[in-house]
Coordinates of N, CA, C and O in Angstrom, one line a residue:
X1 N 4.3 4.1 12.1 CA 4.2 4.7 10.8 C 3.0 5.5 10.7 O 1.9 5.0 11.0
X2 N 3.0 6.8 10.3 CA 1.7 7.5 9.7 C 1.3 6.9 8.3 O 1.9 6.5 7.3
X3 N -0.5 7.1 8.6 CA -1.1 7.0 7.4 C -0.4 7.7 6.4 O -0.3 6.9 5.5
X4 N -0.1 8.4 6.3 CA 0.2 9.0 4.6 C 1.8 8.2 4.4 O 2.2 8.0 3.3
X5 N 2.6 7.5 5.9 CA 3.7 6.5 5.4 C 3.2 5.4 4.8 O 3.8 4.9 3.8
X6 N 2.6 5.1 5.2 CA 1.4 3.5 4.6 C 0.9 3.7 3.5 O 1.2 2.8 2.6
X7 N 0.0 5.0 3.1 CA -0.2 5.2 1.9 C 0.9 5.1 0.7 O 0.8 4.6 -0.4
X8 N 2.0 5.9 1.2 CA 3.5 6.1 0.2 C 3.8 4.5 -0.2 O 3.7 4.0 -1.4
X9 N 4.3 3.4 1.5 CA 4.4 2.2 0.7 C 3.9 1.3 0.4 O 4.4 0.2 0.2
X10 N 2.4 1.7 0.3 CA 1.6 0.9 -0.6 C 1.6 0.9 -2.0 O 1.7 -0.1 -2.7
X11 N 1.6 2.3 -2.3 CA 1.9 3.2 -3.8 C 3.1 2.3 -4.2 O 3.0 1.8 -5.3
X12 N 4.6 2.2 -3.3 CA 5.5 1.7 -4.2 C 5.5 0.4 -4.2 O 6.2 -0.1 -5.0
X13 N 4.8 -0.3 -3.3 CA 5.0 -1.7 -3.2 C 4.4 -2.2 -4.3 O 4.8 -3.3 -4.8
X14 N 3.1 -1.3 -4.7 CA 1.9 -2.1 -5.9 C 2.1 -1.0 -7.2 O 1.3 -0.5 -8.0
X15 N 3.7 -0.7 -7.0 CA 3.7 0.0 -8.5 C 2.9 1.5 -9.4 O 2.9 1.8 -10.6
X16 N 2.3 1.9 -8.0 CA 1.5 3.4 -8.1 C 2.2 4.1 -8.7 O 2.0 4.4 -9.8
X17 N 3.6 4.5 -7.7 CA 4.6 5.7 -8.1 C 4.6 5.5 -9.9 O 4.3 6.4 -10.7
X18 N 5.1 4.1 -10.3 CA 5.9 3.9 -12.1 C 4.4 4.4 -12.9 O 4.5 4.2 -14.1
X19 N 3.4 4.7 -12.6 CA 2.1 4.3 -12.9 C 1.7 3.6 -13.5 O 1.1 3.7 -14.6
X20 N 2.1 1.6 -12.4 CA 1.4 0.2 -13.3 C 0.0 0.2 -12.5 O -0.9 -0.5 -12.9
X21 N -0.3 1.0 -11.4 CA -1.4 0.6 -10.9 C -2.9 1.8 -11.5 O -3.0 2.9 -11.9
X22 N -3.4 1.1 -11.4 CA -5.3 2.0 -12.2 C -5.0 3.7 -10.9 O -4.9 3.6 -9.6
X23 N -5.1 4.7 -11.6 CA -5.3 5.8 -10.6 C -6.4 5.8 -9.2 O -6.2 6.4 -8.2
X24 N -7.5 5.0 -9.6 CA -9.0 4.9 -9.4 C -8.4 4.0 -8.1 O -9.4 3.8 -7.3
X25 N -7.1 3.3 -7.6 CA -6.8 2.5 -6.7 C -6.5 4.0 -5.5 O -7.0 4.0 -4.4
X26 N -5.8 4.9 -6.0 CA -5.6 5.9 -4.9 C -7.3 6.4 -4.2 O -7.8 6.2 -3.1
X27 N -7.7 6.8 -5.1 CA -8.8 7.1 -4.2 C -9.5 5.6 -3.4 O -10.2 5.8 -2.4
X28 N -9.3 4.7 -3.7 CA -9.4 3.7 -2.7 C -8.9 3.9 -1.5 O -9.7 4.2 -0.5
X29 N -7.8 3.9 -1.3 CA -6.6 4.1 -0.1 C -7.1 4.9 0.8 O -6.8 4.9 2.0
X30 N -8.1 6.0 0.0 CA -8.6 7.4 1.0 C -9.7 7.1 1.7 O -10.3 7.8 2.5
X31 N -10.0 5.9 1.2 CA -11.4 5.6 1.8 C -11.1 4.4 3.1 O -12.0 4.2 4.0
X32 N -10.1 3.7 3.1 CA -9.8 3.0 4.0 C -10.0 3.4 5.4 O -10.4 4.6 5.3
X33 N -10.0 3.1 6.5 CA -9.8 3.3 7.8 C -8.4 3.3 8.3 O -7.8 2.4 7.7
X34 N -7.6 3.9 9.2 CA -6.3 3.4 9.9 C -5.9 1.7 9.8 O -5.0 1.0 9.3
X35 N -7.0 1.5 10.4 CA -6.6 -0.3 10.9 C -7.1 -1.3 9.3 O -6.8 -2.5 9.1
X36 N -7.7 -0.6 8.4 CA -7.8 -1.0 7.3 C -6.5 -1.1 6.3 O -6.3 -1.9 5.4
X37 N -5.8 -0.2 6.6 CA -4.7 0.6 5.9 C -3.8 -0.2 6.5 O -3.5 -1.1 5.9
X38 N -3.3 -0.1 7.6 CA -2.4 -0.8 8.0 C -2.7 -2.4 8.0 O -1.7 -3.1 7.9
X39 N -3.6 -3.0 8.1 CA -4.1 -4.4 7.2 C -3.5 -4.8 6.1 O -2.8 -5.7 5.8
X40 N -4.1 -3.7 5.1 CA -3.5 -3.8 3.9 C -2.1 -3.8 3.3 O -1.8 -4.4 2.3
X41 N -1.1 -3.0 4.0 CA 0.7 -2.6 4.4 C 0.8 -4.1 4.9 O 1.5 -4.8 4.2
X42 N 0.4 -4.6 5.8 CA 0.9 -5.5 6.3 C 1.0 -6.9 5.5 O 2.0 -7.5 5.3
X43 N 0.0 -7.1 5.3 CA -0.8 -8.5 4.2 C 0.5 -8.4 2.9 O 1.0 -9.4 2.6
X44 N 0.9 -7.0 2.2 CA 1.9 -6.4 0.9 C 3.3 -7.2 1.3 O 3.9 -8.2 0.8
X45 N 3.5 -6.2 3.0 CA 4.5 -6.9 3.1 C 5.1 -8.1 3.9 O 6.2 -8.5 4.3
X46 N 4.1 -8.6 4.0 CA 4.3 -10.3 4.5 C 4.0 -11.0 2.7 O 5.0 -11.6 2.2
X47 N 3.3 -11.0 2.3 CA 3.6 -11.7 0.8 C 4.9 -11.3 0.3 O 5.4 -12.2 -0.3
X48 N 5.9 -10.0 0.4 CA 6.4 -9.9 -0.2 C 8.0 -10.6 0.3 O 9.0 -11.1 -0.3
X49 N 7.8 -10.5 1.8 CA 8.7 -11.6 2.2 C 8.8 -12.7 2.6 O 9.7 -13.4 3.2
X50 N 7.6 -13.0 2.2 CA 7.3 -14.7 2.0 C 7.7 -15.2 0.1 O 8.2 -16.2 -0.4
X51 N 7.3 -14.2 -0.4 CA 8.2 -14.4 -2.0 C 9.6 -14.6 -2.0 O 10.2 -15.4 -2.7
X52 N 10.0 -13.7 -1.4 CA 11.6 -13.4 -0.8 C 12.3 -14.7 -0.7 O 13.2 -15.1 -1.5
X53 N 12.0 -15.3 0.1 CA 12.3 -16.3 1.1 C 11.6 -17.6 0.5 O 11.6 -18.6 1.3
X54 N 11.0 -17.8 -0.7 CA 10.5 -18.9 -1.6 C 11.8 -19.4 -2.4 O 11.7 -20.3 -3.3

């Protein structure tokens, strides 16, 4: 996955796109590192299919 794919499903996983998330969170995302970024994607979507599966 490319950074800017990570960025995208971060955005919809944490509700960027609908705009529930603070704007001030994107420019976060720009400041991450690769291995930060993909930390973060991953951590989203392991909680999200650990909710799943609850």
């Amino acid at each position: 996955m490319t950074r800017s794919e990570l960025q995208y499903e971060i955005w919809k996983d944490l509700g960027y796109l609908e705009g529930k998330t603070d704007p001030q969170y994107q420019k976060h995302l720009w400041r991450l590192s690769d291995g930060e970024l993909f930390n973060l994607w991953l951590n989203i979507h392991n909680a999200r299919e650990a909710y799943k599966n609850a």
